[in-house]
Amino acid sequence: MASPSFYFAFFLLSLAFSSACLLVCGEEDRTDIEVDTQFLLPNDACSASNKGTLSSKKASLRVVHRQGPCSPLIGRQKRISHEQILIQDQAHVDSLQRRVSTTSSLGEHPNLDGLAASAIPARNGHSLETANYIVTVAFGTPKKAQTIIFDTGSDVTWVQCQPCVGSCYMQQDPLFDPSQSSTYTNTSCSSAFCDELTARGCSGKTCLYGVQYGDGSITVGFYAEDTLTLSPYEVLPHFRFGCGERNEGIFGEVAGILGLGRGKPSLVSQTYPKYGEVFAYCLPPTESSTGYLTFGSGYPSSTKLQYTPMLSEARAPSFYFLTLTAISVGGQQLPVSPAVFSKGGSIIDSGTVITRLPPTAYAALRSAFRQAMSVYKSAPALSILDTCYDLSGYDKVKIPVVALYLGGGVKLELGEAGTLYVASSSQVCLAFAANGDDSDMGILGNVQQRGLNVVYDVPKKVIGFSYGGC
Ligand SMILES: *[C@@H]1O[C@H](CO)[C@@H](O)[C@H](O)[C@H]1NC(C)=O
């Protein structure tokens, strides 16, 4: 018979080698995660998460992946390839990194074509095809449902509007028609709200807005006010948004954008009296599940939030900056000085897919990850992702835990959903990429945020994270 001390030693051993956190998780450093390869397979059925659901949270919206089975756009949305997603993600990142604080007056324009043709700063925006997460809200009275992308990297909310005097791209929802809404009004050119726009113009006395995104997509139209309905109980009168009369680009089938940046025109700033500039979301861990976006302090969080300072930088006032200080792989901290991370700073962005790191940090991460994954057959690179594996033929695989250390002592252990980008079971890639230079701005992208509760509290200047959000 084995002695109790044998059992105790065995218990310690199994704790040390246990990949799953059973009882005392949090204190122990997990070094690897066992991944059921089921996770790698596409699922055609939507399984809605009930965490943070609409019934319990009034100002809560359901967040879905635009191309997954939970998307209201499914069926109409032509799937774009993974390669295309990653190429566009790079265009998006390039334009975020070029973005600087410029306010430009577009002057007098006899018509929208004139405004569109004039110099809307090309460095102002970013590509949207990759901004994967969508919500459905409603504009006007009576209210008309519109499915739009939510984006923490931009400020102006807009939807395509009738009569599309310039042009409109194809969308799934009927176009918003301001003449059918009893609460719609144009914004006057002399209004202080018009001055808050980064790119603006005037058509007579009417304020025009314009946004050009990094891939050349544009939206131009009237800067308007109307009622925005977030949920049956949450109605925002006089919400300011762009009524897009000329919209060109690859926006997919969505009706527009919900801008959640830090600038004055954003929904977050506009609703300060009601929601106190606090919002939270959980991006669904897989394309076939659902998450939430909620406004105000009643956000759901099943586990304790860890808070990191929310920083701001004058060079890009719309962005939410944070500090990345270190990374560990399999419990081992990478030999990268914090100075490498601080050189270009970092932001958190819901519209960037893949997290971007300083090249020095990425090289160390890649080398440690490859070492831990050396038992698996490597697979060809996928666009910007250069560390891929063929995991077909396995029921279970073990991947090292990648943890991000943020300012304020936050340690974010990424699960499989936050570590891997799955093109197919024979091409599963490390979902990180390098910037061109250590001085380029780093970005905490949406793959790494999947499944987490992410809370933005602007007055307290903190961003909170917790696990198991959706
Ligand atoms: C808004 O302004 C445009 C252009 O001046 C005009 O065609 C439209 O009728 C205006 N809408 C309202 C409700 O005033």
GROMACS .gro file of C-alpha atoms and ligand atoms in nm:
model
  484
    1MET     CA    1   0.000   0.000   0.000
    2ALA     CA    2   0.128   0.344  -0.083
    3SER     CA    3   0.197   0.577   0.206
    4PRO     CA    4   0.012   0.907   0.251
    5SER     CA    5   0.333   1.089   0.164
    6PHE     CA    6   0.339   0.909  -0.169
    7TYR     CA    7  -0.009   1.039  -0.236
    8PHE     CA    8   0.095   1.384  -0.125
    9ALA     CA    9   0.398   1.378  -0.356
   10PHE     CA   10   0.176   1.254  -0.635
   11PHE     CA   11  -0.070   1.531  -0.560
   12LEU     CA   12   0.207   1.791  -0.579
   13LEU     CA   13   0.337   1.640  -0.899
   14SER     CA   14   0.000   1.634  -1.062
   15LEU     CA   15  -0.052   1.994  -0.955
   16ALA     CA   16   0.276   2.089  -1.112
   17PHE     CA   17   0.193   1.915  -1.434
   18SER     CA   18  -0.175   1.981  -1.438
   19SER     CA   19  -0.273   2.181  -1.740
   20ALA     CA   20  -0.623   2.257  -1.623
   21CYS     CA   21  -0.695   2.479  -1.326
   22LEU     CA   22  -0.918   2.279  -1.098
   23LEU     CA   23  -0.929   2.424  -0.751
   24VAL     CA   24  -0.648   2.660  -0.675
   25CYS     CA   25  -0.601   2.832  -1.001
   26GLY     CA   26  -0.457   3.178  -0.992
   27GLU     CA   27  -0.188   3.112  -0.733
   28GLU     CA   28  -0.015   2.848  -0.942
   29ASP     CA   29   0.140   2.952  -1.271
   30ARG     CA   30  -0.008   2.743  -1.543
   31THR     CA   31   0.259   2.657  -1.792
   32ASP     CA   32   0.051   2.498  -2.062
   33ILE     CA   33  -0.305   2.446  -2.175
   34GLU     CA   34  -0.451   2.129  -2.313
   35VAL     CA   35  -0.657   2.219  -2.616
   36ASP     CA   36  -0.929   1.993  -2.744
   37THR     CA   37  -0.887   2.010  -3.120
   38GLN     CA   38  -1.266   2.033  -3.149
   39PHE     CA   39  -1.191   2.398  -3.078
   40LEU     CA   40  -1.005   2.417  -3.407
   41LEU     CA   41  -1.296   2.304  -3.619
   42PRO     CA   42  -1.548   2.548  -3.759
   43ASN     CA   43  -1.891   2.520  -3.601
   44ASP     CA   44  -2.194   2.602  -3.810
   45ALA     CA   45  -2.435   2.632  -3.520
   46CYS     CA   46  -2.464   2.945  -3.310
   47SER     CA   47  -2.441   2.879  -2.940
   48ALA     CA   48  -2.543   3.195  -2.761
   49SER     CA   49  -2.371   3.276  -2.435
   50ASN     CA   50  -2.602   3.371  -2.151
   51LYS     CA   51  -2.337   3.565  -1.960
   52GLY     CA   52  -2.407   3.935  -1.956
   53THR     CA   53  -2.736   3.882  -2.135
   54LEU     CA   54  -2.986   4.140  -2.240
   55SER     CA   55  -3.248   4.055  -1.982
   56SER     CA   56  -3.024   4.132  -1.686
   57LYS     CA   57  -2.850   4.432  -1.837
   58LYS     CA   58  -3.061   4.706  -1.979
   59ALA     CA   59  -2.791   4.889  -2.171
   60SER     CA   60  -2.649   4.567  -2.307
   61LEU     CA   61  -2.613   4.466  -2.670
   62ARG     CA   62  -2.531   4.129  -2.814
   63VAL     CA   63  -2.194   4.119  -2.989
   64VAL     CA   64  -2.136   3.866  -3.264
   65HIS     CA   65  -1.863   3.792  -3.512
   66ARG     CA   66  -1.970   3.932  -3.844
   67GLN     CA   67  -1.892   3.616  -4.040
   68GLY     CA   68  -1.999   3.352  -3.788
   69PRO     CA   69  -2.328   3.160  -3.761
   70CYS     CA   70  -2.463   3.402  -3.495
   71SER     CA   71  -2.435   3.697  -3.734
   72PRO     CA   72  -2.759   3.850  -3.860
   73LEU     CA   73  -2.565   3.912  -4.181
   74ILE     CA   74  -2.504   3.547  -4.245
   75GLY     CA   75  -2.610   3.432  -4.586
   76ARG     CA   76  -2.554   3.772  -4.739
   77GLN     CA   77  -2.197   3.813  -4.630
   78LYS     CA   78  -1.941   3.677  -4.871
   79ARG     CA   79  -1.671   3.513  -4.665
   80ILE     CA   80  -1.332   3.662  -4.718
   81SER     CA   81  -1.026   3.441  -4.694
   82HIS     CA   82  -0.800   3.434  -4.389
   83GLU     CA   83  -0.518   3.566  -4.604
   84GLN     CA   84  -0.734   3.860  -4.708
   85ILE     CA   85  -0.835   3.928  -4.347
   86LEU     CA   86  -0.471   3.941  -4.242
   87ILE     CA   87  -0.361   4.160  -4.533
   88GLN     CA   88  -0.638   4.404  -4.448
   89ASP     CA   89  -0.550   4.385  -4.081
   90GLN     CA   90  -0.203   4.505  -4.177
   91ALA     CA   91  -0.350   4.795  -4.378
   92HIS     CA   92  -0.563   4.879  -4.073
   93VAL     CA   93  -0.259   4.874  -3.844
   94ASP     CA   94  -0.052   5.084  -4.086
   95SER     CA   95  -0.317   5.353  -4.088
   96LEU     CA   96  -0.366   5.345  -3.708
   97GLN     CA   97   0.006   5.395  -3.670
   98ARG     CA   98   0.014   5.682  -3.916
   99ARG     CA   99  -0.277   5.852  -3.750
  100VAL     CA  100  -0.197   6.183  -3.596
  101SER     CA  101  -0.404   6.450  -3.435
  102THR     CA  102  -0.522   6.676  -3.713
  103THR     CA  103  -0.836   6.877  -3.732
  104SER     CA  104  -0.902   6.994  -4.079
  105SER     CA  105  -1.161   7.233  -4.201
  106LEU     CA  106  -1.299   7.121  -4.531
  107GLY     CA  107  -1.444   7.462  -4.601
  108GLU     CA  108  -1.750   7.542  -4.808
  109HIS     CA  109  -1.877   7.280  -5.044
  110PRO     CA  110  -2.166   7.324  -5.280
  111ASN     CA  111  -2.241   6.954  -5.260
  112LEU     CA  112  -2.122   6.626  -5.116
  113ASP     CA  113  -1.913   6.539  -5.418
  114GLY     CA  114  -1.720   6.854  -5.355
  115LEU     CA  115  -1.659   6.751  -4.996
  116ALA     CA  116  -1.560   6.399  -5.089
  117ALA     CA  117  -1.323   6.524  -5.354
  118SER     CA  118  -1.158   6.768  -5.119
  119ALA     CA  119  -0.884   6.671  -4.887
  120ILE     CA  120  -1.029   6.458  -4.612
  121PRO     CA  121  -0.705   6.362  -4.441
  122ALA     CA  122  -0.615   6.025  -4.581
  123ARG     CA  123  -0.427   5.948  -4.264
  124ASN     CA  124  -0.735   5.982  -4.057
  125GLY     CA  125  -0.883   5.641  -4.050
  126HIS     CA  126  -0.836   5.276  -4.103
  127SER     CA  127  -0.960   4.977  -4.294
  128LEU     CA  128  -1.280   4.829  -4.161
  129GLU     CA  129  -1.324   4.502  -4.334
  130THR     CA  130  -1.136   4.336  -4.052
  131ALA     CA  131  -1.330   4.500  -3.772
  132ASN     CA  132  -1.510   4.178  -3.704
  133TYR     CA  133  -1.755   4.248  -3.429
  134ILE     CA  134  -2.103   4.378  -3.487
  135VAL     CA  135  -2.406   4.489  -3.286
  136THR     CA  136  -2.762   4.576  -3.385
  137VAL     CA  137  -2.906   4.910  -3.272
  138ALA     CA  138  -3.189   5.124  -3.409
  139PHE     CA  139  -3.204   5.482  -3.536
  140GLY     CA  140  -3.494   5.723  -3.568
  141THR     CA  141  -3.865   5.739  -3.484
  142PRO     CA  142  -4.016   5.495  -3.558
  143LYS     CA  143  -3.696   5.306  -3.497
  144LYS     CA  144  -3.517   5.123  -3.773
  145ALA     CA  145  -3.275   4.842  -3.688
  146GLN     CA  146  -2.923   4.879  -3.823
  147THR     CA  147  -2.640   4.630  -3.781
  148ILE     CA  148  -2.311   4.812  -3.739
  149ILE     CA  149  -1.948   4.744  -3.650
  150PHE     CA  150  -1.834   4.860  -3.309
  151ASP     CA  151  -1.495   5.020  -3.308
  152THR     CA  152  -1.295   5.153  -3.012
  153GLY     CA  153  -1.045   5.305  -3.256
  154SER     CA  154  -1.273   5.570  -3.407
  155ASP     CA  155  -1.513   5.835  -3.281
  156VAL     CA  156  -1.787   5.918  -3.532
  157THR     CA  157  -2.087   5.688  -3.551
  158TRP     CA  158  -2.246   5.679  -3.896
  159VAL     CA  159  -2.494   5.486  -4.107
  160GLN     CA  160  -2.569   5.500  -4.477
  161CYS     CA  161  -2.864   5.727  -4.548
  162GLN     CA  162  -3.127   5.776  -4.814
  163PRO     CA  163  -3.128   5.919  -5.072
  164CYS     CA  164  -2.757   5.833  -5.120
  165VAL     CA  165  -2.697   6.134  -5.341
  166GLY     CA  166  -2.338   6.025  -5.386
  167SER     CA  167  -2.332   5.650  -5.364
  168CYS     CA  168  -2.399   5.372  -5.119
  169TYR     CA  169  -2.256   5.023  -5.104
  170MET     CA  170  -2.478   4.716  -5.060
  171GLN     CA  171  -2.602   4.653  -4.709
  172GLN     CA  172  -2.840   4.404  -4.559
  173ASP     CA  173  -3.069   4.632  -4.355
  174PRO     CA  174  -3.295   4.873  -4.543
  175LEU     CA  175  -3.116   5.209  -4.577
  176PHE     CA  176  -3.194   5.461  -4.306
  177ASP     CA  177  -3.427   5.726  -4.445
  178PRO     CA  178  -3.413   6.051  -4.244
  179SER     CA  179  -3.728   6.184  -4.411
  180GLN     CA  180  -3.922   5.897  -4.247
  181SER     CA  181  -3.800   5.982  -3.898
  182SER     CA  182  -3.995   6.241  -3.698
  183THR     CA  183  -3.701   6.304  -3.465
  184TYR     CA  184  -3.424   6.355  -3.724
  185THR     CA  185  -3.252   6.695  -3.744
  186ASN     CA  186  -2.945   6.822  -3.926
  187THR     CA  187  -2.667   6.983  -3.725
  188SER     CA  188  -2.600   7.347  -3.797
  189CYS     CA  189  -2.263   7.444  -3.931
  190SER     CA  190  -2.228   7.699  -3.654
  191SER     CA  191  -2.290   7.437  -3.385
  192ALA     CA  192  -2.011   7.353  -3.141
  193PHE     CA  193  -2.080   6.987  -3.221
  194CYS     CA  194  -1.978   7.049  -3.580
  195ASP     CA  195  -1.646   7.190  -3.455
  196GLU     CA  196  -1.578   6.865  -3.271
  197LEU     CA  197  -1.540   6.673  -3.594
  198THR     CA  198  -1.192   6.597  -3.720
  199ALA     CA  199  -1.300   6.636  -4.081
  200ARG     CA  200  -1.596   6.863  -4.148
  201GLY     CA  201  -1.749   7.090  -4.405
  202CYS     CA  202  -2.058   7.299  -4.463
  203SER     CA  203  -2.329   7.274  -4.722
  204GLY     CA  204  -2.512   7.602  -4.676
  205LYS     CA  205  -2.585   7.602  -4.305
  206THR     CA  206  -2.572   7.226  -4.269
  207CYS     CA  207  -2.271   7.058  -4.108
  208LEU     CA  208  -2.104   6.787  -4.315
  209TYR     CA  209  -1.882   6.514  -4.173
  210GLY     CA  210  -1.630   6.301  -4.353
  211VAL     CA  211  -1.418   6.003  -4.261
  212GLN     CA  212  -1.167   5.839  -4.487
  213TYR     CA  213  -1.039   5.501  -4.381
  214GLY     CA  214  -0.691   5.368  -4.447
  215ASP     CA  215  -0.792   5.139  -4.730
  216GLY     CA  216  -0.941   5.433  -4.922
  217SER     CA  217  -1.298   5.373  -4.807
  218ILE     CA  218  -1.487   5.693  -4.736
  219THR     CA  219  -1.809   5.808  -4.582
  220VAL     CA  220  -1.937   6.163  -4.623
  221GLY     CA  221  -2.274   6.315  -4.541
  222PHE     CA  222  -2.480   6.526  -4.303
  223TYR     CA  223  -2.388   6.543  -3.938
  224ALA     CA  224  -2.722   6.466  -3.782
  225GLU     CA  225  -2.909   6.412  -3.457
  226ASP     CA  226  -3.170   6.147  -3.402
  227THR     CA  227  -3.287   5.901  -3.142
  228LEU     CA  228  -3.058   5.601  -3.096
  229THR     CA  229  -3.216   5.294  -2.942
  230LEU     CA  230  -2.961   5.060  -2.787
  231SER     CA  231  -3.217   4.823  -2.637
  232PRO     CA  232  -3.590   4.838  -2.568
  233TYR     CA  233  -3.513   5.017  -2.240
  234GLU     CA  234  -3.223   5.233  -2.344
  235VAL     CA  235  -3.317   5.514  -2.575
  236LEU     CA  236  -3.080   5.804  -2.640
  237PRO     CA  237  -3.253   6.112  -2.780
  238HIS     CA  238  -3.049   6.364  -2.983
  239PHE     CA  239  -2.764   6.127  -3.052
  240ARG     CA  240  -2.517   6.279  -3.299
  241PHE     CA  241  -2.407   6.066  -3.591
  242GLY     CA  242  -2.320   6.085  -3.956
  243CYS     CA  243  -2.597   6.035  -4.210
  244GLY     CA  244  -2.378   5.897  -4.487
  245GLU     CA  245  -2.481   6.013  -4.833
  246ARG     CA  246  -2.167   5.904  -5.008
  247ASN     CA  247  -2.011   5.582  -4.886
  248GLU     CA  248  -1.756   5.392  -5.081
  249GLY     CA  249  -1.547   5.098  -4.980
  250ILE     CA  250  -1.543   4.746  -4.850
  251PHE     CA  251  -1.758   4.768  -4.542
  252GLY     CA  252  -1.925   4.432  -4.593
  253GLU     CA  253  -2.299   4.421  -4.544
  254VAL     CA  254  -2.305   4.638  -4.234
  255ALA     CA  255  -2.496   4.967  -4.224
  256GLY     CA  256  -2.214   5.168  -4.065
  257ILE     CA  257  -1.995   5.209  -3.759
  258LEU     CA  258  -2.052   5.262  -3.386
  259GLY     CA  259  -1.763   5.486  -3.275
  260LEU     CA  260  -1.641   5.413  -2.920
  261GLY     CA  261  -1.312   5.607  -2.925
  262ARG     CA  262  -1.218   5.874  -2.672
  263GLY     CA  263  -1.293   6.176  -2.892
  264LYS     CA  264  -1.585   6.413  -2.832
  265PRO     CA  265  -1.810   6.280  -3.111
  266SER     CA  266  -1.796   5.922  -2.981
  267LEU     CA  267  -2.094   5.753  -2.818
  268VAL     CA  268  -1.887   5.717  -2.501
  269SER     CA  269  -1.835   6.095  -2.469
  270GLN     CA  270  -2.185   6.188  -2.581
  271THR     CA  271  -2.350   5.967  -2.320
  272TYR     CA  272  -2.134   6.085  -2.029
  273PRO     CA  273  -2.432   6.215  -1.829
  274LYS     CA  274  -2.609   5.882  -1.859
  275TYR     CA  275  -2.336   5.618  -1.854
  276GLY     CA  276  -2.045   5.809  -1.700
  277GLU     CA  277  -1.803   5.716  -1.978
  278VAL     CA  278  -1.795   5.355  -1.866
  279PHE     CA  279  -1.847   5.065  -2.103
  280ALA     CA  280  -1.753   4.702  -2.121
  281TYR     CA  281  -1.755   4.420  -2.368
  282CYS     CA  282  -1.675   4.058  -2.419
  283LEU     CA  283  -1.576   3.949  -2.767
  284PRO     CA  284  -1.703   3.595  -2.829
  285PRO     CA  285  -1.428   3.333  -2.787
  286THR     CA  286  -1.528   3.164  -3.113
  287GLU     CA  287  -1.706   3.278  -3.427
  288SER     CA  288  -2.002   3.061  -3.329
  289SER     CA  289  -2.066   3.212  -2.987
  290THR     CA  290  -2.189   3.549  -2.865
  291GLY     CA  291  -2.058   3.828  -2.643
  292TYR     CA  292  -2.188   4.158  -2.511
  293LEU     CA  293  -2.133   4.531  -2.521
  294THR     CA  294  -2.272   4.722  -2.228
  295PHE     CA  295  -2.280   5.087  -2.122
  296GLY     CA  296  -2.268   5.221  -1.769
  297SER     CA  297  -2.126   5.070  -1.455
  298GLY     CA  298  -2.361   4.772  -1.434
  299TYR     CA  299  -2.135   4.553  -1.642
  300PRO     CA  300  -2.130   4.183  -1.567
  301SER     CA  301  -1.816   4.025  -1.430
  302SER     CA  302  -1.812   3.681  -1.284
  303THR     CA  303  -1.451   3.697  -1.172
  304LYS     CA  304  -1.240   3.968  -1.015
  305LEU     CA  305  -1.127   4.244  -1.248
  306GLN     CA  306  -0.762   4.336  -1.272
  307TYR     CA  307  -0.711   4.703  -1.357
  308THR     CA  308  -0.440   4.861  -1.566
  309PRO     CA  309  -0.397   5.237  -1.608
  310MET     CA  310  -0.570   5.385  -1.915
  311LEU     CA  311  -0.327   5.634  -2.065
  312SER     CA  312  -0.378   5.904  -2.322
  313GLU     CA  313  -0.141   6.056  -2.571
  314ALA     CA  314  -0.186   6.387  -2.747
  315ARG     CA  315  -0.061   6.239  -3.074
  316ALA     CA  316  -0.367   6.016  -3.096
  317PRO     CA  317  -0.641   6.141  -2.864
  318SER     CA  318  -0.903   5.889  -2.979
  319PHE     CA  319  -0.703   5.585  -2.871
  320TYR     CA  320  -0.699   5.396  -2.543
  321PHE     CA  321  -0.336   5.356  -2.448
  322LEU     CA  322  -0.204   5.110  -2.192
  323THR     CA  323   0.137   4.981  -2.089
  324LEU     CA  324   0.267   4.640  -2.185
  325THR     CA  325   0.569   4.560  -1.970
  326ALA     CA  326   0.656   4.194  -2.028
  327ILE     CA  327   0.545   3.864  -2.180
  328SER     CA  328   0.587   3.510  -2.053
  329VAL     CA  329   0.561   3.182  -2.240
  330GLY     CA  330   0.506   2.860  -2.047
  331GLY     CA  331   0.569   3.041  -1.719
  332GLN     CA  332   0.906   3.179  -1.830
  333GLN     CA  333   0.937   3.552  -1.871
  334LEU     CA  334   1.093   3.650  -2.203
  335PRO     CA  335   1.430   3.826  -2.180
  336VAL     CA  336   1.297   4.154  -2.316
  337SER     CA  337   1.357   4.484  -2.140
  338PRO     CA  338   1.045   4.690  -2.053
  339ALA     CA  339   1.212   4.973  -2.246
  340VAL     CA  340   1.148   4.780  -2.568
  341PHE     CA  341   0.775   4.794  -2.502
  342SER     CA  342   0.766   5.155  -2.387
  343LYS     CA  343   0.942   5.291  -2.695
  344GLY     CA  344   0.633   5.307  -2.916
  345GLY     CA  345   0.363   5.267  -2.650
  346SER     CA  346   0.061   5.039  -2.691
  347ILE     CA  347  -0.312   5.076  -2.743
  348ILE     CA  348  -0.602   4.838  -2.701
  349ASP     CA  349  -0.826   4.823  -3.009
  350SER     CA  350  -1.139   4.622  -3.084
  351GLY     CA  351  -1.090   4.665  -3.458
  352THR     CA  352  -0.738   4.518  -3.495
  353VAL     CA  353  -0.733   4.140  -3.526
  354ILE     CA  354  -0.375   4.036  -3.444
  355THR     CA  355  -0.173   4.184  -3.155
  356ARG     CA  356   0.130   4.381  -3.279
  357LEU     CA  357   0.451   4.376  -3.078
  358PRO     CA  358   0.788   4.548  -3.107
  359PRO     CA  359   1.001   4.326  -3.336
  360THR     CA  360   1.249   4.258  -3.054
  361ALA     CA  361   0.970   4.129  -2.829
  362TYR     CA  362   0.804   3.932  -3.107
  363ALA     CA  363   1.131   3.754  -3.193
  364ALA     CA  364   1.167   3.641  -2.830
  365LEU     CA  365   0.802   3.531  -2.812
  366ARG     CA  366   0.828   3.336  -3.136
  367SER     CA  367   1.142   3.159  -3.035
  368ALA     CA  368   1.001   3.052  -2.696
  369PHE     CA  369   0.669   2.946  -2.851
  370ARG     CA  370   0.841   2.745  -3.123
  371GLN     CA  371   1.055   2.570  -2.866
  372ALA     CA  372   0.749   2.473  -2.661
  373MET     CA  373   0.567   2.355  -2.975
  374SER     CA  374   0.859   2.166  -3.126
  375VAL     CA  375   0.680   1.830  -3.109
  376TYR     CA  376   0.424   1.948  -3.362
  377LYS     CA  377   0.472   1.958  -3.735
  378SER     CA  378   0.513   2.309  -3.863
  379ALA     CA  379   0.287   2.446  -4.136
  380PRO     CA  380   0.334   2.721  -4.395
  381ALA     CA  381   0.312   3.083  -4.285
  382LEU     CA  382  -0.025   3.256  -4.321
  383SER     CA  383   0.030   3.610  -4.444
  384ILE     CA  384   0.171   3.807  -4.148
  385LEU     CA  385   0.162   3.499  -3.920
  386ASP     CA  386   0.492   3.314  -3.949
  387THR     CA  387   0.459   3.049  -3.677
  388CYS     CA  388   0.203   2.789  -3.782
  389TYR     CA  389   0.140   2.422  -3.707
  390ASP     CA  390  -0.034   2.129  -3.865
  391LEU     CA  391  -0.245   1.994  -3.578
  392SER     CA  392  -0.467   1.768  -3.786
  393GLY     CA  393  -0.466   1.412  -3.655
  394TYR     CA  394  -0.454   1.514  -3.287
  395ASP     CA  395  -0.748   1.493  -3.048
  396LYS     CA  396  -0.572   1.707  -2.793
  397VAL     CA  397  -0.269   1.932  -2.813
  398LYS     CA  398  -0.071   2.117  -2.550
  399ILE     CA  399   0.020   2.477  -2.604
  400PRO     CA  400   0.228   2.691  -2.369
  401VAL     CA  401   0.046   2.961  -2.174
  402VAL     CA  402   0.126   3.304  -2.314
  403ALA     CA  403   0.079   3.578  -2.053
  404LEU     CA  404   0.087   3.952  -2.106
  405TYR     CA  405   0.199   4.175  -1.819
  406LEU     CA  406   0.038   4.517  -1.815
  407GLY     CA  407   0.096   4.828  -1.607
  408GLY     CA  408  -0.048   4.814  -1.254
  409GLY     CA  409   0.062   4.455  -1.200
  410VAL     CA  410  -0.193   4.299  -1.434
  411LYS     CA  411  -0.110   3.955  -1.566
  412LEU     CA  412  -0.332   3.839  -1.851
  413GLU     CA  413  -0.306   3.468  -1.918
  414LEU     CA  414  -0.432   3.407  -2.267
  415GLY     CA  415  -0.628   3.094  -2.335
  416GLU     CA  416  -0.621   2.909  -2.665
  417ALA     CA  417  -0.872   3.153  -2.814
  418GLY     CA  418  -0.637   3.440  -2.730
  419THR     CA  419  -0.321   3.271  -2.854
  420LEU     CA  420  -0.409   3.091  -3.175
  421TYR     CA  421  -0.541   3.199  -3.512
  422VAL     CA  422  -0.698   2.897  -3.677
  423ALA     CA  423  -0.715   2.891  -4.056
  424SER     CA  424  -0.780   2.515  -4.054
  425SER     CA  425  -0.673   2.226  -3.832
  426SER     CA  426  -0.369   2.188  -4.055
  427GLN     CA  427  -0.276   2.555  -4.028
  428VAL     CA  428  -0.297   2.686  -3.673
  429CYS     CA  429  -0.085   2.994  -3.613
  430LEU     CA  430   0.053   3.195  -3.324
  431ALA     CA  431  -0.172   3.503  -3.336
  432PHE     CA  432   0.093   3.770  -3.286
  433ALA     CA  433   0.292   3.974  -3.535
  434ALA     CA  434   0.585   4.214  -3.531
  435ASN     CA  435   0.574   4.584  -3.604
  436GLY     CA  436   0.827   4.723  -3.850
  437ASP     CA  437   1.028   4.890  -3.576
  438ASP     CA  438   1.043   4.888  -3.194
  439SER     CA  439   0.938   5.254  -3.201
  440ASP     CA  440   0.605   5.174  -3.373
  441MET     CA  441   0.293   5.174  -3.159
  442GLY     CA  442   0.198   4.829  -3.027
  443ILE     CA  443  -0.163   4.713  -3.043
  444LEU     CA  444  -0.352   4.470  -2.822
  445GLY     CA  445  -0.580   4.320  -3.086
  446ASN     CA  446  -0.915   4.148  -3.071
  447VAL     CA  447  -0.795   3.786  -3.090
  448GLN     CA  448  -0.616   3.836  -2.759
  449GLN     CA  449  -0.927   3.994  -2.605
  450ARG     CA  450  -1.161   3.709  -2.697
  451GLY     CA  451  -1.354   3.569  -2.404
  452LEU     CA  452  -1.237   3.837  -2.159
  453ASN     CA  453  -1.451   4.097  -1.988
  454VAL     CA  454  -1.288   4.425  -2.087
  455VAL     CA  455  -1.406   4.729  -1.891
  456TYR     CA  456  -1.324   5.085  -1.993
  457ASP     CA  457  -1.363   5.342  -1.717
  458VAL     CA  458  -1.259   5.677  -1.863
  459PRO     CA  459  -1.310   5.897  -1.551
  460LYS     CA  460  -1.110   5.655  -1.335
  461LYS     CA  461  -0.858   5.613  -1.618
  462VAL     CA  462  -0.846   5.236  -1.591
  463ILE     CA  463  -0.908   4.938  -1.813
  464GLY     CA  464  -1.021   4.624  -1.632
  465PHE     CA  465  -0.986   4.263  -1.744
  466SER     CA  466  -1.133   3.941  -1.615
  467TYR     CA  467  -1.167   3.589  -1.747
  468GLY     CA  468  -1.471   3.396  -1.858
  469GLY     CA  469  -1.663   3.696  -1.986
  470CYS     CA  470  -1.868   3.515  -2.248
  471LIG     C1  471  -3.079   6.817  -4.399
  471LIG     O1  472  -2.999   6.890  -4.492
  471LIG     C2  473  -3.011   6.850  -4.627
  471LIG     C3  474  -2.918   6.935  -4.709
  471LIG     O2  475  -2.932   7.071  -4.681
  471LIG     C4  476  -3.155   6.860  -4.674
  471LIG     O3  477  -3.166   6.808  -4.805
  471LIG     C5  478  -3.245   6.783  -4.581
  471LIG     O4  479  -3.379   6.804  -4.618
  471LIG     C6  480  -3.224   6.832  -4.439
  471LIG     N1  481  -3.308   6.751  -4.350
  471LIG     C7  482  -3.381   6.807  -4.256
  471LIG     C8  483  -3.469   6.715  -4.176
  471LIG     O5  484  -3.379   6.926  -4.229
   0.00000   0.00000   0.00000
